[in-house]
PDB file of C-alpha atoms in Angstrom:
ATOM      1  CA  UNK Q 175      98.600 108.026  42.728  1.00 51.00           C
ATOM      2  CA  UNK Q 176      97.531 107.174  46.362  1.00 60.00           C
ATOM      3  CA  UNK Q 177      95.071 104.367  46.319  1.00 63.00           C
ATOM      4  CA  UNK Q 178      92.382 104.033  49.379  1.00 66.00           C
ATOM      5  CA  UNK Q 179      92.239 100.696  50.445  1.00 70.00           C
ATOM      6  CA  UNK Q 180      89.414  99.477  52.538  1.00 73.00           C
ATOM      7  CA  UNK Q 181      90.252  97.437  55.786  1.00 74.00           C
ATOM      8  CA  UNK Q 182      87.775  94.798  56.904  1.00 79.00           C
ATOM      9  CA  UNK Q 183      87.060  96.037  60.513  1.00 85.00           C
ATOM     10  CA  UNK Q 184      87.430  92.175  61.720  1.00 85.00           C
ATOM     11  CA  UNK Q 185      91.593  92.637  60.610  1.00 84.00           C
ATOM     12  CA  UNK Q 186      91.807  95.636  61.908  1.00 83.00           C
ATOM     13  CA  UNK Q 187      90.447  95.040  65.163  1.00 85.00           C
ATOM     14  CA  UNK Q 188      92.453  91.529  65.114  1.00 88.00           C
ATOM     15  CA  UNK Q 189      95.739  93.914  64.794  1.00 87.00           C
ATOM     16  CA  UNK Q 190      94.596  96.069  67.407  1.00 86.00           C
ATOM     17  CA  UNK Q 191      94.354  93.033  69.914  1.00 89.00           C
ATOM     18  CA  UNK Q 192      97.741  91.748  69.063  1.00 91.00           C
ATOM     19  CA  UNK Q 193      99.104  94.867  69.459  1.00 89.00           C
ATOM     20  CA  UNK Q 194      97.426  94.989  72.897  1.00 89.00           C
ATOM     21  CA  UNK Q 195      98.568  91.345  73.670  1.00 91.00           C
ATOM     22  CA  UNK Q 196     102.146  92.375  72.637  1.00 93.00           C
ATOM     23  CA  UNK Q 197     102.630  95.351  75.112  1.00 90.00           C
ATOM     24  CA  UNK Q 198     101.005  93.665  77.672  1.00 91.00           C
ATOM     25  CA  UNK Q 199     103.389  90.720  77.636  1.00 93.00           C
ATOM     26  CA  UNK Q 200     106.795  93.032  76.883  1.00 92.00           C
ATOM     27  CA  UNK Q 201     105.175  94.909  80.207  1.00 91.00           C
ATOM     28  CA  UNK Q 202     104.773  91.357  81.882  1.00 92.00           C
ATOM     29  CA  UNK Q 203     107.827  90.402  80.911  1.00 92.00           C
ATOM     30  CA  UNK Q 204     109.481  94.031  82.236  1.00 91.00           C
ATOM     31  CA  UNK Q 205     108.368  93.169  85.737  1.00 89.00           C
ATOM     32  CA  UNK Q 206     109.828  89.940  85.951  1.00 91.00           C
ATOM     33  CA  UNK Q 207     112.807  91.239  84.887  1.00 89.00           C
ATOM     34  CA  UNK Q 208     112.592  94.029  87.558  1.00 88.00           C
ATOM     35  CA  UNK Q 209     112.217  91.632  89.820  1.00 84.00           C
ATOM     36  CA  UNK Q 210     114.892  89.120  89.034  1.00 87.00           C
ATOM     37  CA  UNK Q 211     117.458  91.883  89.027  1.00 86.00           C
ATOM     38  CA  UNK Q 212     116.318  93.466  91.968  1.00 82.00           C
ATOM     39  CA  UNK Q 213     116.057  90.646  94.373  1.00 76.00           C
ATOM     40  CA  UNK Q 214     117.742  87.464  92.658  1.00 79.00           C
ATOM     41  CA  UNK Q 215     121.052  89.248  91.497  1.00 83.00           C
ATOM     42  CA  UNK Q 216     120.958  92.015  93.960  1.00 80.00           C
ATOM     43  CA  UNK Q 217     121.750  94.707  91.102  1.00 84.00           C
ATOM     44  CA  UNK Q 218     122.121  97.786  92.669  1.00 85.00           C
ATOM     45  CA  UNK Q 219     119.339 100.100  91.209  1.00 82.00           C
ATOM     46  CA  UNK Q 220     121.297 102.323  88.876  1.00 85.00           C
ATOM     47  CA  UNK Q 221     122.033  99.148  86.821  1.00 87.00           C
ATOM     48  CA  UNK Q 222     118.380  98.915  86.380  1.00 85.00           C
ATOM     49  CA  UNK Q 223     116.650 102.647  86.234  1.00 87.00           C
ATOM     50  CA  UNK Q 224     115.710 102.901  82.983  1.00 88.00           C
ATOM     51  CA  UNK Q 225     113.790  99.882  82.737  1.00 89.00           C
ATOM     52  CA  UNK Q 226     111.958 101.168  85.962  1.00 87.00           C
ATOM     53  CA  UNK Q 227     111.245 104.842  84.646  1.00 91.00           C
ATOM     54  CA  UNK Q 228     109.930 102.766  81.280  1.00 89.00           C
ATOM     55  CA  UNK Q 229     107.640 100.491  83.059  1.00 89.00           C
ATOM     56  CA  UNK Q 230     105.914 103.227  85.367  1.00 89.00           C
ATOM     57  CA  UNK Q 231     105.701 105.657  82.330  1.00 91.00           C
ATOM     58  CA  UNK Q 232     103.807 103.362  80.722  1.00 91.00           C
ATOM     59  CA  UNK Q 233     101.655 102.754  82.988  1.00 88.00           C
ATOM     60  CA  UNK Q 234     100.939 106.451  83.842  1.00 90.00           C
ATOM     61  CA  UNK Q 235     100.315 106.790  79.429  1.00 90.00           C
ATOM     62  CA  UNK Q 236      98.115 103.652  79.787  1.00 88.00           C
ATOM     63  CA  UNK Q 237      96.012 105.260  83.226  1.00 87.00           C
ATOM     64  CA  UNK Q 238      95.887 108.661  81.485  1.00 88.00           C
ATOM     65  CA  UNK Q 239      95.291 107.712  77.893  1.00 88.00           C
ATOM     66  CA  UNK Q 240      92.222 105.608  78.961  1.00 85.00           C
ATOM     67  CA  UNK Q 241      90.713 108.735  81.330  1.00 85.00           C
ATOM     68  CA  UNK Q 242      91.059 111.405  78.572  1.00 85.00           C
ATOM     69  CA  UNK Q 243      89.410 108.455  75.712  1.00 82.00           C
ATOM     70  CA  UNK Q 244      87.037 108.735  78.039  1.00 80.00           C
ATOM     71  CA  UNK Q 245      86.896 104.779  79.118  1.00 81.00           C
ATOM     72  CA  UNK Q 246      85.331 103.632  82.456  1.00 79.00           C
ATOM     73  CA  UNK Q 247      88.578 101.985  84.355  1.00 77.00           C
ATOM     74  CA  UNK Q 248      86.561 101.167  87.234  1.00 72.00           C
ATOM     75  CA  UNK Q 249      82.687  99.901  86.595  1.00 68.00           C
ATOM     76  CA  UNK Q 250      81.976 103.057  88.232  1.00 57.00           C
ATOM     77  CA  UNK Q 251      78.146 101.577  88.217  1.00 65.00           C
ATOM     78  CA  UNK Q 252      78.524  98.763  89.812  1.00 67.00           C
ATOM     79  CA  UNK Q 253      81.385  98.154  92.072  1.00 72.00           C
ATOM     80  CA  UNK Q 254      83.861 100.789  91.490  1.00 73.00           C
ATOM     81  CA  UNK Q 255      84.885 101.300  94.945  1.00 79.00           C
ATOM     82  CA  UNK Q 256      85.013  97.353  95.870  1.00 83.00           C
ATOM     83  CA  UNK Q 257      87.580  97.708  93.035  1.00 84.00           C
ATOM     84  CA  UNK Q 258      89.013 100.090  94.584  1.00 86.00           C
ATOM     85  CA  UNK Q 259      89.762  98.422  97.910  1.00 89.00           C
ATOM     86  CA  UNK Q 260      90.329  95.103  96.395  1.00 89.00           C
ATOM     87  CA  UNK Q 261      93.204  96.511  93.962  1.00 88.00           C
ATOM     88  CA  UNK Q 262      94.629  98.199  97.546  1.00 91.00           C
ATOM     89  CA  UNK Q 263      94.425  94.803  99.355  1.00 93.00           C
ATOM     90  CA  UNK Q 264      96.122  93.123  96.536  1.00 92.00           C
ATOM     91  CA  UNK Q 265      98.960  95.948  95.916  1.00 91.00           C
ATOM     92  CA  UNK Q 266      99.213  95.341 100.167  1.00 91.00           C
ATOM     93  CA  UNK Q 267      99.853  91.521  99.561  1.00 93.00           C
ATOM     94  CA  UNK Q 268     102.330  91.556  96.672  1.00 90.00           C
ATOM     95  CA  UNK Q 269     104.233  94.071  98.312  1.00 87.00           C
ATOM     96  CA  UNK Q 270     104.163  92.201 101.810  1.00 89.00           C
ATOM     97  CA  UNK Q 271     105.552  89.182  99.683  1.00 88.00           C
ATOM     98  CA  UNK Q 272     107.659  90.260  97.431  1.00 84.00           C
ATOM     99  CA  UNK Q 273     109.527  92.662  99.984  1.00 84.00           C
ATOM    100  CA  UNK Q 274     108.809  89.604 102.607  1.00 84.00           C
ATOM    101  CA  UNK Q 275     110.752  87.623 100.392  1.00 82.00           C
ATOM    102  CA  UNK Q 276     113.581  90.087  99.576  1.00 78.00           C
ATOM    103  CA  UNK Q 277     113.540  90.776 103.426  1.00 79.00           C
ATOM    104  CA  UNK Q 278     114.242  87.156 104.521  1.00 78.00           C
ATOM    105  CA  UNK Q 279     116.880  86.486 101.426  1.00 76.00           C
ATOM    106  CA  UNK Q 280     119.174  88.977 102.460  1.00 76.00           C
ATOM    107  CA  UNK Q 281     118.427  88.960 106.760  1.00 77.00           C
ATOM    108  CA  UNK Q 282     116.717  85.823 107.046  1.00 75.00           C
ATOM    109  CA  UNK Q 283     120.149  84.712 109.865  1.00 79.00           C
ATOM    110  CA  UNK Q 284     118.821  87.943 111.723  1.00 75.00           C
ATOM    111  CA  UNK Q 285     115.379  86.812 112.249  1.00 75.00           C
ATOM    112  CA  UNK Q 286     116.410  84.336 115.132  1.00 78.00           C
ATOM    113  CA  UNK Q 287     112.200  84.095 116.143  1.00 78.00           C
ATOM    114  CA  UNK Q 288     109.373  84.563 113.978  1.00 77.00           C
ATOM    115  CA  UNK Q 289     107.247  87.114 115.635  1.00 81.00           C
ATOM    116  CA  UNK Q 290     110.267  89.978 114.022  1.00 80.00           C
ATOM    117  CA  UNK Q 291     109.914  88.711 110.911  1.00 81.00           C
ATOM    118  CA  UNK Q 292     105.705  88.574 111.188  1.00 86.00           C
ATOM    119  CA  UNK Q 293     105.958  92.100 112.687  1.00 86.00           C
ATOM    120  CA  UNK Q 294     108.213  93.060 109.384  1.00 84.00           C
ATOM    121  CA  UNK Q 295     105.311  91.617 107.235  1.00 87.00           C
ATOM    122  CA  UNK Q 296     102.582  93.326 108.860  1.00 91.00           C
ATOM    123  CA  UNK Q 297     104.254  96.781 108.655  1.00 91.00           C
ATOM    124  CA  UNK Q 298     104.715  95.800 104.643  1.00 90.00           C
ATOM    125  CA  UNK Q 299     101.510  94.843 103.999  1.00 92.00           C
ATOM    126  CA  UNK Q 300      99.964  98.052 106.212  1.00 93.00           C
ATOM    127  CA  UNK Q 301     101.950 100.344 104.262  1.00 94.00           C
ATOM    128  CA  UNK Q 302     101.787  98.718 101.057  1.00 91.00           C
ATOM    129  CA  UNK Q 303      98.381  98.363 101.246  1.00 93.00           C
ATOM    130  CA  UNK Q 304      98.012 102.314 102.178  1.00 95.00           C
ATOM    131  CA  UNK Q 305     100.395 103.563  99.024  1.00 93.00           C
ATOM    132  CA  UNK Q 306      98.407 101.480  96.881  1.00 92.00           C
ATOM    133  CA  UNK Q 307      95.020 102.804  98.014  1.00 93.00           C
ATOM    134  CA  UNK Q 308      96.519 105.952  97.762  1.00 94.00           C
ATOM    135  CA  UNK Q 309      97.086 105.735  94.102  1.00 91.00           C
ATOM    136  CA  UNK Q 310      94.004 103.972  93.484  1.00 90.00           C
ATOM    137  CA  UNK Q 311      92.123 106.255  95.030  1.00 90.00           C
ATOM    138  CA  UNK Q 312      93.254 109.093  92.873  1.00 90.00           C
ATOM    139  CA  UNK Q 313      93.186 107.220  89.714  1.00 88.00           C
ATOM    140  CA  UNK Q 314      89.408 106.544  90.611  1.00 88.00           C
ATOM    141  CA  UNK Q 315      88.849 110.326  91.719  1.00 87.00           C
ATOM    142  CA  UNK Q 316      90.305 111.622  88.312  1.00 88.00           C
ATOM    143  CA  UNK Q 317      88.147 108.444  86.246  1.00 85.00           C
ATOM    144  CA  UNK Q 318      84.905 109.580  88.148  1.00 85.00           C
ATOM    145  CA  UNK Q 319      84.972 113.134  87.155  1.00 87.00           C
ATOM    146  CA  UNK Q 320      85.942 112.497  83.540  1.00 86.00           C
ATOM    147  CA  UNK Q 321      83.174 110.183  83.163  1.00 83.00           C
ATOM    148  CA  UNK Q 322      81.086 112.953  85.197  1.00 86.00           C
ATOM    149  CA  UNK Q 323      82.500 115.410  82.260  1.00 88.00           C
ATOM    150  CA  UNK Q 324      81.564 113.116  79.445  1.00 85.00           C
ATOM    151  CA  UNK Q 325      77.816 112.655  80.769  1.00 84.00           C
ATOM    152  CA  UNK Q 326      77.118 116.335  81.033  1.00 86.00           C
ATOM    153  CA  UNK Q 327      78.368 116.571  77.222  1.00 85.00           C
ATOM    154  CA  UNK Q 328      76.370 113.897  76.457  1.00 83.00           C
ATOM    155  CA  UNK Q 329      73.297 115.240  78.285  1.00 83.00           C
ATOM    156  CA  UNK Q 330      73.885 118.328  77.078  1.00 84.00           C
ATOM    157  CA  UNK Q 331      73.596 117.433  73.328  1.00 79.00           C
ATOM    158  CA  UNK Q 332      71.048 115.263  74.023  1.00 77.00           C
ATOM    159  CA  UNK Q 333      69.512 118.868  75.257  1.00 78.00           C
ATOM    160  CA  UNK Q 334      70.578 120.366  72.213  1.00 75.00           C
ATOM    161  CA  UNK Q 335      68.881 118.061  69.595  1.00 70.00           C
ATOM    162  CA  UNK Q 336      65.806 118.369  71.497  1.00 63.00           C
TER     163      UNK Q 336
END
């Protein structure tokens, strides 16, 4: 005999956040070690691929998930393109320092004056800054036009009742 139990919406959504909390952290947690292997322990990349194919698939089911549920990434009212060039600027700036970092760990004796090592910056943080607006940029592209979709459905039933 199957018996239907009734959930209290409170627990479930309390599950659902701790779930949420949970991947976030093990995707937190991911990067950092990424990054320690990468540029502490200089690990060539093979050693670490699969953690890197992980972490960016998730992130692509994450981005796509949330466009075909139909949920706004960017406040598309309000200041979706600020978002937009904000996230750039900040994908610009890790990359300049992370890289910057990386750069100056394993070259630092070959930077004899600073204006090589500020030039190497500012050509990581350009292009940095450009792949990420890149990405951004598409992921806001495909978000506007499913939330286009869903407001024509909407309107359209709203038509329909009528």
């Amino acid at each position: 005999m199957k018996k239907n139990l009734i959930h209290d919406e409170r627990a479930v959504a309390q599950k659902r956040k701790i779930g949420s909390e949970a991947c976030n952290l093990l995707l937190g947690g991911l990067i950092i070690s990424l990054l320690i292997k990468q540029y502490v322990f200089n690990i060539p990349s093979s050693q670490y691929a699969t953690e890197l194919i992980c972490l960016f698939g998730a992130f692509i089911y994450i981005v796509i998930r949330n466009i075909i549920a139909g949920n706004d990434l960017y406040e598309t009212k309000n200041n979706g393109k600020k978002s937009v060039i904000v996230s750039s600027l900040v994908g610009g700036l890790a990359t300049c320092v992370i890289a910057g970092i990386a750069n100056y760990a394993r070259y630092g004796e070959k930077y004899t004056d600073g204006s090589l090592f500020m030039i190497t910056l500012a050509i990581l943080f350009v292009s940095g800054t450009v792949v990420t607006l890149f990405i951004v940029s598409s992921i806001y592209i495909l978000n506007q036009k499913r939330q286009k979709k869903i407001a024509e459905e909407l309107d359209k039933e709203e038509s329909d009742v009528k």
